[in-house]
Structure formats: structure tokens, C-alpha cells
Coordinates of C-alpha atoms in Angstrom, one line a residue:
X16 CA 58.6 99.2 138.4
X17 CA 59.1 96.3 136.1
X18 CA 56.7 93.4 136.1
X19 CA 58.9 89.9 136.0
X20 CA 56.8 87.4 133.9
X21 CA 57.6 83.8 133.2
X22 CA 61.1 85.1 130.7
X23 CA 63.8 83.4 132.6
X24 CA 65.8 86.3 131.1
X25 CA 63.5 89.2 132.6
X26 CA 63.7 90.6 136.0
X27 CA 61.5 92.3 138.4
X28 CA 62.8 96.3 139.6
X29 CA 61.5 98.6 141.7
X30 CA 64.3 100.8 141.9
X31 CA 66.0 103.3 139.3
X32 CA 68.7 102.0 137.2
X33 CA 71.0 104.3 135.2
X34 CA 74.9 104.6 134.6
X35 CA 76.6 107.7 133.9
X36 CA 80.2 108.0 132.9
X37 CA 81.9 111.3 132.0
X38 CA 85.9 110.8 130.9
X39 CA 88.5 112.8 129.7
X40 CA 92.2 111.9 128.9
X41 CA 95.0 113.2 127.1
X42 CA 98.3 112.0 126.2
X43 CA 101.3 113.7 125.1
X44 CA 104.5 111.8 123.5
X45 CA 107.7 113.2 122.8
X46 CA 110.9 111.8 121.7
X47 CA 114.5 114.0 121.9
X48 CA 117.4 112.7 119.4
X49 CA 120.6 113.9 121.3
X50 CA 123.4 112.4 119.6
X51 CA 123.7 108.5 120.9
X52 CA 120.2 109.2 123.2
X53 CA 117.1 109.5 122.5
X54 CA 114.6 110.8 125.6
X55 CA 111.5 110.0 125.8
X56 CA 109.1 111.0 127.3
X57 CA 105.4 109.8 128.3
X58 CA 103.0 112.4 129.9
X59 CA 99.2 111.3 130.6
X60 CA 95.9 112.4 132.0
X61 CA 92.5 111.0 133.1
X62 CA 89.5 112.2 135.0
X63 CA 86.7 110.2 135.4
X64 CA 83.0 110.7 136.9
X65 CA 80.6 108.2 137.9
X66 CA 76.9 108.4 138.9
X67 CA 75.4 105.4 139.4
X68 CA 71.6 103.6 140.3
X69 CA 71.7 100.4 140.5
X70 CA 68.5 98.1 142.2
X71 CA 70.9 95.4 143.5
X72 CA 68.0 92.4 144.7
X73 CA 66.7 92.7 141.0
X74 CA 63.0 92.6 142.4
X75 CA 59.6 94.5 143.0
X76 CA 60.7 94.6 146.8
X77 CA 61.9 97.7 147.8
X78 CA 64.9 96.0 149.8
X79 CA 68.7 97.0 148.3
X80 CA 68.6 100.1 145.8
X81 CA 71.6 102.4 146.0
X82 CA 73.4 105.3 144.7
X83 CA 77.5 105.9 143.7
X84 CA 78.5 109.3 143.0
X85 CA 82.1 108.9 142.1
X86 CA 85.2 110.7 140.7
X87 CA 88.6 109.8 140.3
X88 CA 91.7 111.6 138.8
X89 CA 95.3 110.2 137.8
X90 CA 98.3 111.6 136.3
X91 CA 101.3 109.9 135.1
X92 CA 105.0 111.4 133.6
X93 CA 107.6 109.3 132.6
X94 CA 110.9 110.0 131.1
X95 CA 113.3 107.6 129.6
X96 CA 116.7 107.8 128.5
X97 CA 117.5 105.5 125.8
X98 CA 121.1 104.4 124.0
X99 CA 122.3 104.0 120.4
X100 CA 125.7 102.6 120.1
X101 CA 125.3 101.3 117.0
X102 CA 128.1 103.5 115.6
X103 CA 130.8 102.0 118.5
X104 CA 132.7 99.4 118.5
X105 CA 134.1 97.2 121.9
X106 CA 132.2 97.6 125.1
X107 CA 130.1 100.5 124.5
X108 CA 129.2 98.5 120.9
X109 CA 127.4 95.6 122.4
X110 CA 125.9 97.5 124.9
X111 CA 121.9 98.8 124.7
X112 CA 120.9 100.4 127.8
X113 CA 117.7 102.2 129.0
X114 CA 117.1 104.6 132.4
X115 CA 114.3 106.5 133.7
X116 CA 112.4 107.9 136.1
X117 CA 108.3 107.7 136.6
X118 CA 105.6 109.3 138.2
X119 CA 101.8 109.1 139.2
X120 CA 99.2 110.4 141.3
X121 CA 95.5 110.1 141.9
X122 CA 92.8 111.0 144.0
X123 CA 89.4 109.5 144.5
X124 CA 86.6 110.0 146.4
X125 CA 83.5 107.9 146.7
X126 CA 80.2 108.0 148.2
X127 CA 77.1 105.1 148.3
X128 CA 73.8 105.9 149.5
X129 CA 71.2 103.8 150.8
X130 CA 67.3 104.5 150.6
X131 CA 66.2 101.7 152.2
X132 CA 67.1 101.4 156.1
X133 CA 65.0 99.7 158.4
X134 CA 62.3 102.5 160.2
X135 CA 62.0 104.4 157.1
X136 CA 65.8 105.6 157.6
X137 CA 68.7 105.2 155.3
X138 CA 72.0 106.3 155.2
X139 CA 74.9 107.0 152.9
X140 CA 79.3 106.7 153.5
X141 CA 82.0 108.7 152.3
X142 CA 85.8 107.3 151.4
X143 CA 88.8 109.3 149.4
X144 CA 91.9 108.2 149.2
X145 CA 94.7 110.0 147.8
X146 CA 98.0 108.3 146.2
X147 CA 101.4 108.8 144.7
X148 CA 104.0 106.2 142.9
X149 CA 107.5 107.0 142.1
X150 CA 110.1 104.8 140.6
X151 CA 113.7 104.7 139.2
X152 CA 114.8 102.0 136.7
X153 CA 116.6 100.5 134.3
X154 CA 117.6 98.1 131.9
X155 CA 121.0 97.2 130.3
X156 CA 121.3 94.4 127.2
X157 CA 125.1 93.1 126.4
X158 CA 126.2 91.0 123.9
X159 CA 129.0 88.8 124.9
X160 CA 129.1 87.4 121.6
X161 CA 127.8 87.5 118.6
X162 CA 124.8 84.6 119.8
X163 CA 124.5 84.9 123.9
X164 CA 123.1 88.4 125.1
X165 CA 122.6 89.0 128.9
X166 CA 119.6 91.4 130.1
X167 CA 120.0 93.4 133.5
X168 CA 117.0 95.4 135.0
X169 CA 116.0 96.7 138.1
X170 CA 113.1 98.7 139.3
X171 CA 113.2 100.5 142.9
X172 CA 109.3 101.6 143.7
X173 CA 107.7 104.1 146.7
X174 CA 104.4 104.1 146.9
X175 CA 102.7 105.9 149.4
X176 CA 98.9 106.1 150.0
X177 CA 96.5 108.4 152.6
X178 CA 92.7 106.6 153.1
X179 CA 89.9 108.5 155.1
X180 CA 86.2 107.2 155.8
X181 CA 83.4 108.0 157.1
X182 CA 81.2 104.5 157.0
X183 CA 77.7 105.6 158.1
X184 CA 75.7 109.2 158.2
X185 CA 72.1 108.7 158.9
X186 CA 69.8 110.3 156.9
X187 CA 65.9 110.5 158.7
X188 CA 63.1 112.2 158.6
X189 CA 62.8 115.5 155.9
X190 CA 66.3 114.3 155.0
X191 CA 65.6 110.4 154.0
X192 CA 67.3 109.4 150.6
X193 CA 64.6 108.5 148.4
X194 CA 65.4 105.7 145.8
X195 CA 62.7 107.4 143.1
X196 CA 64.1 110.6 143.4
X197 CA 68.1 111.2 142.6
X198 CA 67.9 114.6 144.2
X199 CA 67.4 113.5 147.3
X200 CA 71.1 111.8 147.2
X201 CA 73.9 113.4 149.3
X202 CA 76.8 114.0 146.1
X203 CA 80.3 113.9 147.1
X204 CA 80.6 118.0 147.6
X205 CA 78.3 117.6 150.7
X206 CA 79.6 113.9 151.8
X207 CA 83.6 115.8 152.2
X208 CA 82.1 118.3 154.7
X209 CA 81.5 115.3 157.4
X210 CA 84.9 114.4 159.8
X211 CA 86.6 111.1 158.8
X212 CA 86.3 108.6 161.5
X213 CA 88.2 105.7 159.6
X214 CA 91.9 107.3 158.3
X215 CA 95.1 105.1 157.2
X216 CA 98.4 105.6 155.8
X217 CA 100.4 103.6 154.0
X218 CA 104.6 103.8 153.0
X219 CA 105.8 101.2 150.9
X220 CA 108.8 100.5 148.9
X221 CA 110.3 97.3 147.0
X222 CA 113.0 96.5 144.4
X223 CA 112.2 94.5 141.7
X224 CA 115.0 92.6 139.1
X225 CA 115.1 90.8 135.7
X226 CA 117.5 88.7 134.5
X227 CA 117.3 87.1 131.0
X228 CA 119.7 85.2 128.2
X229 CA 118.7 85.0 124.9
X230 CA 120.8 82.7 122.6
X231 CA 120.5 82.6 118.5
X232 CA 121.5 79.0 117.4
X233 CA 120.7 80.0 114.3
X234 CA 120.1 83.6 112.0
X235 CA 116.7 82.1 112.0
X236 CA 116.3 80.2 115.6
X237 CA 116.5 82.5 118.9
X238 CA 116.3 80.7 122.1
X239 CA 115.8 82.6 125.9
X240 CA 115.5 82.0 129.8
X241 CA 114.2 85.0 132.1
X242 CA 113.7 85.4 135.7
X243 CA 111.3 88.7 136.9
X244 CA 110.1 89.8 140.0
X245 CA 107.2 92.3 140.8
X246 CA 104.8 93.4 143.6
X247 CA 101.8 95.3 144.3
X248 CA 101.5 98.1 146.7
X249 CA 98.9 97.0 149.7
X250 CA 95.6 98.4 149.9
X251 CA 92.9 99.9 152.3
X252 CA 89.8 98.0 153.2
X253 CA 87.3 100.4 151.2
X254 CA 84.5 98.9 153.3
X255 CA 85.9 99.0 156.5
X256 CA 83.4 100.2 159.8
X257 CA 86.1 99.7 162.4
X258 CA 89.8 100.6 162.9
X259 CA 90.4 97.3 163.2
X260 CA 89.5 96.4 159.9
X261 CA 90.8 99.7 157.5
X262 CA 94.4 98.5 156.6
X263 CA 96.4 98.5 155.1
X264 CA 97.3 94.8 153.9
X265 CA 101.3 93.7 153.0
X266 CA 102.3 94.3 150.1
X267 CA 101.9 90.9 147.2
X268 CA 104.6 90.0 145.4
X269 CA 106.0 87.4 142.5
X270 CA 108.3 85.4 141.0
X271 CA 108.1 84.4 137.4
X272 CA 110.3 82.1 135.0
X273 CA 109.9 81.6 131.2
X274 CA 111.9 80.0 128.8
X275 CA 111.0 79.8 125.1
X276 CA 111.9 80.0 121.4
X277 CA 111.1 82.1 118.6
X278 CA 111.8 80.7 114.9
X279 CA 111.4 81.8 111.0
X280 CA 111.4 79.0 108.8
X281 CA 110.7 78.3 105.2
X282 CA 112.6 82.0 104.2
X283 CA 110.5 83.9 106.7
X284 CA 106.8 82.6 105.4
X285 CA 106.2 80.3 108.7
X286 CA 107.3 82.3 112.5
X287 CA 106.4 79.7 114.9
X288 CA 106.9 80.9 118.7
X289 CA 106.5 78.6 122.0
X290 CA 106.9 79.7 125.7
X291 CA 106.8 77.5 129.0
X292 CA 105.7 79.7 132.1
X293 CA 106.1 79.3 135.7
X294 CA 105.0 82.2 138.5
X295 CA 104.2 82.1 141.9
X296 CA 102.5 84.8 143.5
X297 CA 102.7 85.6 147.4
X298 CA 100.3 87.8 150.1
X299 CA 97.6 87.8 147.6
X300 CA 94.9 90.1 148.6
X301 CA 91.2 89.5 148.6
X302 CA 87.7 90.8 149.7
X303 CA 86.8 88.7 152.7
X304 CA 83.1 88.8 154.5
X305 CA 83.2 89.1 158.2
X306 CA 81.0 89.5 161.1
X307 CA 80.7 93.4 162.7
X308 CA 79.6 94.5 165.7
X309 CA 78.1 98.0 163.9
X310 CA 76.1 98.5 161.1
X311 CA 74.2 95.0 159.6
X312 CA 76.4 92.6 161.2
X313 CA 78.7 91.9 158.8
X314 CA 81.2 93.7 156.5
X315 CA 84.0 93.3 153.3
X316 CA 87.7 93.5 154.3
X317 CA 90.7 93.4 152.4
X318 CA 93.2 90.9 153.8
X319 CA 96.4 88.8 152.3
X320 CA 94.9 85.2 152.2
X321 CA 96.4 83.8 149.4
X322 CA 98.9 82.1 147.7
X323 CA 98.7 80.4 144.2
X324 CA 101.2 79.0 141.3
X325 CA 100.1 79.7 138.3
X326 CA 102.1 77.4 134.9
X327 CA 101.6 76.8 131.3
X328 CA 102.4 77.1 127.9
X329 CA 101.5 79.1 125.0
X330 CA 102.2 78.4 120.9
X331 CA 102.4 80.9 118.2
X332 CA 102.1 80.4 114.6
X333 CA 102.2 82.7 112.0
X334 CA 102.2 82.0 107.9
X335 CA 102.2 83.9 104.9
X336 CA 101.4 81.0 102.3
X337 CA 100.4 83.5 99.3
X338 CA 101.7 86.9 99.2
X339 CA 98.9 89.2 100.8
X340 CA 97.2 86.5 102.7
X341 CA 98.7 86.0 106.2
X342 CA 97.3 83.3 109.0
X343 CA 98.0 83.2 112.6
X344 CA 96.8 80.8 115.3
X345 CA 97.9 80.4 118.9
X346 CA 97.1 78.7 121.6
X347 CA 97.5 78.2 125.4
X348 CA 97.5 75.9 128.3
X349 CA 97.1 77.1 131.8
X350 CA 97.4 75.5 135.1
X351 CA 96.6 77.9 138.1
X352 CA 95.9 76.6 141.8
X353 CA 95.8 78.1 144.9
X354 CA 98.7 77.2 147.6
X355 CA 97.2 78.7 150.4
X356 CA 93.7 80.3 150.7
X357 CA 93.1 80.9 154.3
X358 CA 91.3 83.9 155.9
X359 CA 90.3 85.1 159.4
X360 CA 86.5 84.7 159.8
X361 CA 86.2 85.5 163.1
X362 CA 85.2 89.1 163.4
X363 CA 87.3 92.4 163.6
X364 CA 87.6 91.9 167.1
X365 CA 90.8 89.4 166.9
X366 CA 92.7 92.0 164.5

């Protein structure tokens, strides 16, 4: 192990510490003129693998090393129908629309050893969840006049999730997880093989909306208002030793407004932008410790405790004083604060 001496910067280890990542990813774009449409379309790939040490006290005592063997693969496809009316003239003239549909899946599994149980034990879990997300949307721009456009959009999202754990398999005796030697580690091809004691399921759906004006007072001064909504599916407690505690949590949502203005002046040498912000987000989700009657007495859950507001503004400036020389600045104010942050201490017993 590592010595600690008197560096305030240097820490004592007894415990292996390495972190190995293997990614791959690809991407494939293509883009379909037909006539007045374009379609798009946005196909990507990752797989990720993850084998971890980490000596989590940071000492010479042998109290909390562990092991991650991890992988996790996503895929994603969307396609996107796009307008050009450029050519028209009336209705069909002023109007820029967008449609599409989208895709994505992953799976994951997970597993975390630990060496260093009380009577010479230890013990190691096992979680995987598999996902999907699909969603239809679009977005329609209209010019009713030649200064005031309106924007339309809409989302509608189902997201669907199946979680499975197994939170503790003892491992004594010939079989003890060793934290000098990684071989000794259960990896996830072995961990899969034990039944899921912990499983959860989750069906969710939501529609989400935009509505925006933009206004040019000027060819060189554009002024705009927009309302959004948005939401995140709800999740499983990846920690979880007890039914009571695995999930899954409501889904969070939010509300956002912004108005701002955008501006060239000086024959396009000085862009200055400025934006005013306003979003509240609701059924905020965080990690939260309680006790447990299993395992060391306590444990991490997920659970919809907050609620926070979150304002500001940001500036934008941009100049070009000589020709090839270009300076930008921005800056931003925020004021975030929670409106509720309240969570159920009590034990998994009252869930």
C-alpha cells in the first residue's frame, strides 16, 4: 500500500485502484432531397465497458475496497421530415414545418463486489435494467406577417423500462473476493446466472408543447417570448435491498419561459444577444439514505423530494472590430432555490 506522509495532498491506500474503459460508437447521417422535403435521418451506436477498483476510505485500513464490472449498450434512430416552401407563395409560403419519429434502447447490467465483510466474508450484487423510448413530434413555424412568426410543437413520449436485482450473494470461505487479487471478482457473465429477487417495471408516457413568437422590429433587431414543457421518465432505486424501496419514482417534469432579443448593429460588426429565463421544475428525483432492516442498516433510494425554480439572465456579445479579429464575451446570472426538499427518513418500512 501507499504510505500517507505529512502532504495534505497525499493519501494512504491499501486497496487496488485502476479504471478501465473500453467504447465504441458509430454514427451514420443521411439527408434525402425529395422535391419540397428533405429526410433526415440520425442513426447512432455506443457500447461501453467498465472495470473498475476503487479503495473508497482512501486509507491503510483494509475497510471499503470494491470492484464494478460494468457494460452498457444504447441505440438511437431518428428520422425527420423536413419542409421547403420557399418556392410557394400564400399559406403553404409562410409555412416551415418539421415531423418525425425517434427511437432508443439500451441495456445495462452492473455488478459491485465487496472484499471486505465482517468474519472474513464479502459479498457482491447484480442489477440490469433494460429500456426503450419512442416518440413522435413536430414542429410548425408561420409567418403571419412579414415581422410576427408563431412556433407550434409538440412531443408525445413512451418510455418503458424493466429493472431486476439481486442486492447481496455471499461469497465465504475458498470463494471470498480478495481485494489484491481481481481474479477472485465474480464478472457480470457469472453474476446473471443468480435469480433476481428485486424486479420492477415501469410504463410511462407524457406530452410535451412549445409555443414561441418571435417579432423583427427592425431587419437588424429580432425580439421573442417562448413557453416549453419537458419531463423525465422515473427511475428505479439501483440500490434498493427491499421491494419496498426498488421503484419506480413519478415521473419530473417542467415549465420554462424565456423572452429575449437578438441585435446586429454597427453594419453587422457588433451582435449583442440578451435572454431572461424562468423554469420550474417539479417531482425532482434524488438519492436519499435511509435506514434498512438487511444488509448494514442503511441504504440509497431514489425518491421525488424536490421542487426548485430556477431564473436568470444571460448577455452575448460579439464584435468584429478589424477584419479577421473577432471578440466574444458573455455572461450570466443565475438564481436557483429549492421550493420543496422534503424526504421520507424513516425506513422502508412506511413505503
Amino acid at each position: 500500500f501507499t504510505e500517507p506522509d505529512n502532504d495534505p495532498f497525499r493519501v494512504g491506500r491499501d486497496a487496488l485502484d485502476f479504471h478501465n474503459t473500453d467504447q465504441g460508437n458509430t454514427t451514420l447521417l443521411v439527408d434525402w432531397r425529395l422535391g419540397e422535403f428533405t429526410l433526415h435521418s440520425v442513426t447512432g451506436w455506443i457500447s461501453t465497458d467498465d472495470w473498475i477498483a476503487s479503495d473508497f476510505d482512501q486509507t491503510e485500513v483494509p475497510f471499503f475496497p470494491t470492484f464494478r464490472d460494468q457494460v452498457h449498450d444504447q441505440f438511437s434512430q431518428e428520422i425527420r421530415l423536413q419542409s421547403d416552401f420557399s418556392g410557394r407563395s400564400g399559406f403553404l409560403g409562410n409555412l416551415d414545418f418539421v415531423v418525425g419519429l425517434f427511437y432508443f434502447e439500451q441495456e445495462h447490467e452492473l455488478t459491485q463486489a465487496f472484499p471486505t465483510l465482517p468474519a472474513g466474508a464479502s459479498s457482491a450484487d447484480y442489477t440490469t435494467q433494460d429500456g426503450d423510448s419512442r416518440a413522435v413530434f413536430g414542429q410548425a413555424i408561420y409567418a403571419i406577417n412579414d415581422r410576427l412568426n408563431v412556433t407550434l410543437g409538440s412531443r408525445y413520449t413512451k418510455e418503458k423500462k424493466d429493472f431486476g436485482r439481486n442486492p447481496f450473494i455471499l461469497f465465504a470461505g475458498p470463494d471470498r473476493i480478495l481485494a489484491q487479487d481481481p481474479s477472485t471478482v465474480p464478472r457480470l457473465g457469472f453474476m446473471s446466472q443468480f435469480p433476481l429477487t428485486l424486479t420492477g417495471k415501469l410504463d410511462s408516457s407524457k406530452t410535451t408543447y412549445q409555443l414561441a413568437f418571435d417579432y423583427r422590429f427592425t431587419d437588424d433587431i429580432l425580439g421573442f417570448v417562448s413557453y416549453n414543457t419537458g419531463f423525465k421518465a422515473g427511475e428505479f432505486g439501483a440500490r434498493a435491498s427491499l421491494p419496498e424501496t426498488v421503484g419506480p419514482t413519478d415521473d419530473e417534469s417542467a415549465e420554462s419561459y424565456e423572452i429575449g432579443v437578438k441585435s446586429e448593429w454597427l453594419d453587422g460588426r457588433l451582435r449583442a444577444n440578451a435572454t431572461i429565463f424562468h423554469t420550474v421544475f417539479q417531482d425532482l428525483t434524488f438519492g436519499v439514505f435511509i435506514p434498512s432492516p438487511v444488509g448494514t442498516g442503511q441504504e440509497t433510494i431514489a425518491e421525488n423530494i424536490g421542487e426548485s425554480t430556477n431564473q436568470g439572465v444571460e448577455l452575448e456579445l460579439q464584435a468584429v472590430p478589424l477584419d479577421g479579429l473577432t471578440l466574444q464575451a458573455s455572461v450570466g446570472y443565475l438564481d436557483s432555490q429549492y421550493d420543496k426538499f422534503c424526504a421520507d427518513i424513516n425506513g422502508a418500512q412506511t413505503y
